[in-house]
PDB file of C-alpha atoms in Angstrom:
ATOM      1  CA  UNK A   1       0.259   0.646  -0.369  1.00 38.00           C
ATOM      2  CA  UNK A   2       0.793   3.855  -1.288  1.00 36.00           C
ATOM      3  CA  UNK A   3      -0.324   5.770   1.564  1.00 37.00           C
ATOM      4  CA  UNK A   4       1.198   9.384   2.834  1.00 36.00           C
ATOM      5  CA  UNK A   5      -0.144  10.629   6.041  1.00 37.00           C
ATOM      6  CA  UNK A   6      -0.505  14.203   6.751  1.00 32.00           C
ATOM      7  CA  UNK A   7      -1.622  16.415   9.372  1.00 32.00           C
ATOM      8  CA  UNK A   8      -3.133  18.563   6.992  1.00 31.00           C
ATOM      9  CA  UNK A   9      -7.098  18.028   5.560  1.00 30.00           C
ATOM     10  CA  UNK A  10      -7.253  15.491   3.505  1.00 33.00           C
ATOM     11  CA  UNK A  11     -10.426  14.527   0.633  1.00 29.00           C
ATOM     12  CA  UNK A  12     -11.842  11.080  -0.204  1.00 33.00           C
ATOM     13  CA  UNK A  13     -12.623  10.038  -3.284  1.00 31.00           C
ATOM     14  CA  UNK A  14     -13.704   6.232  -3.198  1.00 30.00           C
ATOM     15  CA  UNK A  15     -14.224   4.486  -6.043  1.00 30.00           C
ATOM     16  CA  UNK A  16     -15.060   0.202  -5.792  1.00 32.00           C
ATOM     17  CA  UNK A  17     -13.855  -1.453  -9.415  1.00 31.00           C
ATOM     18  CA  UNK A  18     -15.120  -5.019 -10.909  1.00 31.00           C
ATOM     19  CA  UNK A  19     -12.194  -5.603 -12.042  1.00 33.00           C
ATOM     20  CA  UNK A  20     -12.402  -9.912 -14.292  1.00 35.00           C
ATOM     21  CA  UNK A  21      -9.649 -12.030 -13.059  1.00 36.00           C
ATOM     22  CA  UNK A  22      -8.855 -15.093 -15.935  1.00 37.00           C
ATOM     23  CA  UNK A  23      -5.906 -16.148 -14.129  1.00 39.00           C
ATOM     24  CA  UNK A  24      -8.002 -19.826 -14.355  1.00 39.00           C
ATOM     25  CA  UNK A  25      -9.106 -18.887 -18.026  1.00 43.00           C
ATOM     26  CA  UNK A  26     -12.389 -18.939 -16.858  1.00 43.00           C
ATOM     27  CA  UNK A  27     -12.984 -14.936 -16.457  1.00 43.00           C
ATOM     28  CA  UNK A  28     -13.779 -14.299 -12.704  1.00 39.00           C
ATOM     29  CA  UNK A  29     -14.705 -10.705 -10.971  1.00 39.00           C
ATOM     30  CA  UNK A  30     -13.068  -9.417  -7.913  1.00 37.00           C
ATOM     31  CA  UNK A  31     -13.936  -6.660  -6.217  1.00 36.00           C
ATOM     32  CA  UNK A  32     -10.549  -4.211  -6.193  1.00 37.00           C
ATOM     33  CA  UNK A  33     -11.005  -0.842  -4.023  1.00 35.00           C
ATOM     34  CA  UNK A  34      -9.265   1.762  -4.262  1.00 35.00           C
ATOM     35  CA  UNK A  35      -9.136   5.168  -1.382  1.00 35.00           C
ATOM     36  CA  UNK A  36      -7.398   8.625  -3.104  1.00 35.00           C
ATOM     37  CA  UNK A  37      -6.766  11.170  -0.750  1.00 34.00           C
ATOM     38  CA  UNK A  38      -5.940  14.647  -1.684  1.00 33.00           C
ATOM     39  CA  UNK A  39      -3.565  17.151   0.243  1.00 31.00           C
ATOM     40  CA  UNK A  40      -4.327  21.133  -0.209  1.00 29.00           C
ATOM     41  CA  UNK A  41      -0.294  21.261   0.822  1.00 29.00           C
ATOM     42  CA  UNK A  42       2.578  21.366  -1.382  1.00 29.00           C
ATOM     43  CA  UNK A  43       2.958  17.801  -0.714  1.00 28.00           C
ATOM     44  CA  UNK A  44       2.068  15.432  -3.892  1.00 29.00           C
ATOM     45  CA  UNK A  45      -1.462  13.143  -3.934  1.00 31.00           C
ATOM     46  CA  UNK A  46      -1.455   9.792  -2.247  1.00 33.00           C
ATOM     47  CA  UNK A  47      -3.266   7.247  -3.141  1.00 34.00           C
ATOM     48  CA  UNK A  48      -3.298   3.865  -1.698  1.00 35.00           C
ATOM     49  CA  UNK A  49      -4.179   0.694  -2.910  1.00 37.00           C
ATOM     50  CA  UNK A  50      -6.310  -2.069  -1.223  1.00 33.00           C
ATOM     51  CA  UNK A  51      -6.469  -5.168  -3.409  1.00 29.00           C
ATOM     52  CA  UNK A  52      -8.562  -8.008  -2.985  1.00 31.00           C
ATOM     53  CA  UNK A  53      -6.819  -9.148  -6.156  1.00 33.00           C
ATOM     54  CA  UNK A  54      -6.001  -8.023  -9.800  1.00 37.00           C
ATOM     55  CA  UNK A  55      -5.653  -4.213 -11.120  1.00 43.00           C
ATOM     56  CA  UNK A  56      -3.408  -1.602  -9.266  1.00 49.00           C
ATOM     57  CA  UNK A  57      -2.569   2.397  -9.797  1.00 52.00           C
ATOM     58  CA  UNK A  58      -0.307   3.603 -11.919  1.00 57.00           C
ATOM     59  CA  UNK A  59       2.332   6.397 -10.231  1.00 71.00           C
ATOM     60  CA  UNK A  60       5.698   7.532 -11.575  1.00 77.00           C
ATOM     61  CA  UNK A  61       8.145   5.933 -10.519  1.00 75.00           C
ATOM     62  CA  UNK A  62      10.002   9.265  -9.207  1.00 85.00           C
ATOM     63  CA  UNK A  63       6.686   9.457  -7.008  1.00 92.00           C
ATOM     64  CA  UNK A  64       7.550   6.271  -5.113  1.00 93.00           C
ATOM     65  CA  UNK A  65      10.986   6.750  -4.917  1.00 95.00           C
ATOM     66  CA  UNK A  66      10.870  10.400  -3.217  1.00 96.00           C
ATOM     67  CA  UNK A  67       7.089   8.899  -1.369  1.00 96.00           C
ATOM     68  CA  UNK A  68       9.727   5.462  -0.488  1.00 97.00           C
ATOM     69  CA  UNK A  69      12.853   8.042   0.970  1.00 98.00           C
ATOM     70  CA  UNK A  70      10.693  10.975   2.638  1.00 98.00           C
ATOM     71  CA  UNK A  71       9.494   7.600   4.235  1.00 97.00           C
ATOM     72  CA  UNK A  72      12.418   6.784   5.036  1.00 98.00           C
ATOM     73  CA  UNK A  73      13.564  10.255   6.849  1.00 98.00           C
ATOM     74  CA  UNK A  74      10.663   9.998   8.671  1.00 97.00           C
ATOM     75  CA  UNK A  75      11.383   6.603  10.394  1.00 98.00           C
ATOM     76  CA  UNK A  76      14.637   7.396  11.321  1.00 98.00           C
ATOM     77  CA  UNK A  77      15.360  10.915  12.352  1.00 97.00           C
ATOM     78  CA  UNK A  78      15.813  10.391  15.435  1.00 96.00           C
ATOM     79  CA  UNK A  79      19.284   8.635  14.858  1.00 98.00           C
ATOM     80  CA  UNK A  80      22.433   9.545  14.993  1.00 95.00           C
ATOM     81  CA  UNK A  81      24.786   9.240  11.758  1.00 96.00           C
ATOM     82  CA  UNK A  82      21.713   7.880  10.188  1.00 98.00           C
ATOM     83  CA  UNK A  83      20.680  11.009   7.194  1.00 97.00           C
ATOM     84  CA  UNK A  84      18.892   9.025   3.981  1.00 98.00           C
ATOM     85  CA  UNK A  85      19.036  11.819   1.026  1.00 97.00           C
ATOM     86  CA  UNK A  86      19.072   8.689  -1.520  1.00 97.00           C
ATOM     87  CA  UNK A  87      19.197   5.259  -2.389  1.00 97.00           C
ATOM     88  CA  UNK A  88      23.044   4.885  -2.604  1.00 97.00           C
ATOM     89  CA  UNK A  89      25.362   6.513  -0.325  1.00 97.00           C
ATOM     90  CA  UNK A  90      22.710   7.379   1.957  1.00 97.00           C
ATOM     91  CA  UNK A  91      23.211   3.753   1.851  1.00 98.00           C
ATOM     92  CA  UNK A  92      25.733   2.224   2.034  1.00 97.00           C
ATOM     93  CA  UNK A  93      27.597   2.374   5.810  1.00 98.00           C
ATOM     94  CA  UNK A  94      24.471  -0.559   6.754  1.00 98.00           C
ATOM     95  CA  UNK A  95      22.983   2.347   9.559  1.00 98.00           C
ATOM     96  CA  UNK A  96      20.455   3.362   7.219  1.00 98.00           C
ATOM     97  CA  UNK A  97      19.409   0.230   6.981  1.00 98.00           C
ATOM     98  CA  UNK A  98      20.013  -0.578  10.957  1.00 98.00           C
ATOM     99  CA  UNK A  99      18.001   2.709  12.046  1.00 98.00           C
ATOM    100  CA  UNK A 100      15.613   1.744   9.764  1.00 98.00           C
ATOM    101  CA  UNK A 101      14.123  -1.629  11.335  1.00 98.00           C
ATOM    102  CA  UNK A 102      15.474   0.026  14.527  1.00 98.00           C
ATOM    103  CA  UNK A 103      12.755   1.835  14.838  1.00 98.00           C
ATOM    104  CA  UNK A 104       9.787  -0.808  14.054  1.00 98.00           C
ATOM    105  CA  UNK A 105      12.151  -3.294  16.495  1.00 98.00           C
ATOM    106  CA  UNK A 106      14.000  -1.234  19.627  1.00 98.00           C
ATOM    107  CA  UNK A 107      14.170  -4.309  21.532  1.00 98.00           C
ATOM    108  CA  UNK A 108      16.626  -6.407  18.692  1.00 97.00           C
ATOM    109  CA  UNK A 109      19.600  -5.159  19.017  1.00 97.00           C
ATOM    110  CA  UNK A 110      21.623  -1.139  21.112  1.00 97.00           C
ATOM    111  CA  UNK A 111      21.352   1.136  17.322  1.00 98.00           C
ATOM    112  CA  UNK A 112      23.646   3.088  19.899  1.00 97.00           C
ATOM    113  CA  UNK A 113      26.959   0.314  18.959  1.00 97.00           C
ATOM    114  CA  UNK A 114      26.957   0.331  15.587  1.00 98.00           C
ATOM    115  CA  UNK A 115      29.784   1.527  14.029  1.00 97.00           C
ATOM    116  CA  UNK A 116      30.027   2.995  10.215  1.00 96.00           C
ATOM    117  CA  UNK A 117      32.965   0.855  10.461  1.00 97.00           C
ATOM    118  CA  UNK A 118      32.185  -1.582  11.208  1.00 97.00           C
ATOM    119  CA  UNK A 119      28.876  -2.094   7.757  1.00 97.00           C
ATOM    120  CA  UNK A 120      29.046  -5.700   6.550  1.00 97.00           C
ATOM    121  CA  UNK A 121      27.916  -6.426  10.616  1.00 98.00           C
ATOM    122  CA  UNK A 122      25.496  -3.194  10.433  1.00 98.00           C
ATOM    123  CA  UNK A 123      24.172  -4.786   6.724  1.00 98.00           C
ATOM    124  CA  UNK A 124      23.737  -8.267   8.243  1.00 98.00           C
ATOM    125  CA  UNK A 125      22.141  -7.189  12.578  1.00 98.00           C
ATOM    126  CA  UNK A 126      19.702  -5.162  10.105  1.00 98.00           C
ATOM    127  CA  UNK A 127      18.466  -8.062   7.627  1.00 98.00           C
ATOM    128  CA  UNK A 128      19.562 -11.014   9.972  1.00 98.00           C
ATOM    129  CA  UNK A 129      16.426  -8.815  12.129  1.00 98.00           C
ATOM    130  CA  UNK A 130      14.332  -7.931   9.429  1.00 98.00           C
ATOM    131  CA  UNK A 131      13.343 -11.546   8.196  1.00 98.00           C
ATOM    132  CA  UNK A 132      13.600 -12.679  11.487  1.00 97.00           C
ATOM    133  CA  UNK A 133      11.052 -10.396  13.480  1.00 97.00           C
ATOM    134  CA  UNK A 134       8.835  -8.394   9.900  1.00 97.00           C
ATOM    135  CA  UNK A 135       9.919 -12.220   7.529  1.00 97.00           C
ATOM    136  CA  UNK A 136      11.206  -9.268   5.126  1.00 97.00           C
ATOM    137  CA  UNK A 137      13.891 -12.030   2.761  1.00 94.00           C
ATOM    138  CA  UNK A 138      16.877 -10.553   2.753  1.00 91.00           C
ATOM    139  CA  UNK A 139      16.790  -9.353  -1.295  1.00 93.00           C
ATOM    140  CA  UNK A 140      20.765  -7.234  -1.027  1.00 93.00           C
ATOM    141  CA  UNK A 141      23.604  -9.805   0.385  1.00 94.00           C
ATOM    142  CA  UNK A 142      25.775  -8.306   2.601  1.00 96.00           C
ATOM    143  CA  UNK A 143      29.266  -9.389   0.990  1.00 95.00           C
ATOM    144  CA  UNK A 144      27.715  -7.454  -2.492  1.00 95.00           C
ATOM    145  CA  UNK A 145      26.813  -4.505   0.339  1.00 96.00           C
ATOM    146  CA  UNK A 146      30.578  -4.256   1.460  1.00 95.00           C
ATOM    147  CA  UNK A 147      32.009  -5.177  -2.512  1.00 95.00           C
ATOM    148  CA  UNK A 148      29.679  -1.204  -3.469  1.00 94.00           C
ATOM    149  CA  UNK A 149      32.076   0.039  -1.130  1.00 93.00           C
ATOM    150  CA  UNK A 150      30.569   3.764  -0.965  1.00 93.00           C
ATOM    151  CA  UNK A 151      27.982   3.322  -3.903  1.00 95.00           C
ATOM    152  CA  UNK A 152      25.118   0.501  -2.960  1.00 95.00           C
ATOM    153  CA  UNK A 153      23.329  -0.301  -7.034  1.00 95.00           C
ATOM    154  CA  UNK A 154      20.089   2.325  -6.461  1.00 96.00           C
ATOM    155  CA  UNK A 155      17.897  -0.564  -7.937  1.00 96.00           C
ATOM    156  CA  UNK A 156      19.149  -3.460  -5.216  1.00 96.00           C
ATOM    157  CA  UNK A 157      18.386  -1.039  -2.382  1.00 97.00           C
ATOM    158  CA  UNK A 158      14.962   0.725  -3.503  1.00 97.00           C
ATOM    159  CA  UNK A 159      14.032  -2.687  -4.007  1.00 96.00           C
ATOM    160  CA  UNK A 160      14.423  -3.956  -0.817  1.00 97.00           C
ATOM    161  CA  UNK A 161      13.523  -0.505   0.852  1.00 98.00           C
ATOM    162  CA  UNK A 162      10.525  -1.068  -1.319  1.00 97.00           C
ATOM    163  CA  UNK A 163      10.001  -4.937   0.697  1.00 97.00           C
ATOM    164  CA  UNK A 164      11.020  -3.268   4.182  1.00 98.00           C
ATOM    165  CA  UNK A 165       7.914  -0.476   3.191  1.00 98.00           C
ATOM    166  CA  UNK A 166       5.228  -3.276   2.461  1.00 96.00           C
ATOM    167  CA  UNK A 167       5.746  -4.892   5.917  1.00 96.00           C
ATOM    168  CA  UNK A 168       6.208  -2.279   8.357  1.00 96.00           C
ATOM    169  CA  UNK A 169       4.305   0.663   6.771  1.00 90.00           C
ATOM    170  CA  UNK A 170       1.346   1.229   8.930  1.00 85.00           C
ATOM    171  CA  UNK A 171       3.223  -0.227  12.149  1.00 82.00           C
ATOM    172  CA  UNK A 172       4.078   3.157  14.101  1.00 73.00           C
TER     173      UNK A 172
END
């Protein structure tokens, strides 16, 4: 689900659509609910998808990237040495991943004990905790992240952050 909470008044439009499903070769109908929230602020409109099956709402890739960066920043703003600006260098030392996962599972480890110089440990701890506590499959290998040094592949990081968001977006 993609839904950006704002403090400003939102106007919601709810549309129920009927979408045909042809997975079994026979046309069957399933209900799809799409809620679109439009804010009156400078924030872009956001879309919440609630699918029973099939269908979708198109959003630009840059809108999704921007929303995920803002979400990641909001969840990690209280953490020292974590400054999320992009999906590459901002995640290179593992502290951003560790802070993001720690935000949701603060009892899993002591974030203050982590060191940006011990990148491998940071990645391993964050990825292992995400898998064990939230059932988030580790789409990135800690060894690959260490090998990429200061410039991890933004597509890999973006994809993994998306999977974290999908599992944890509605958890405080």
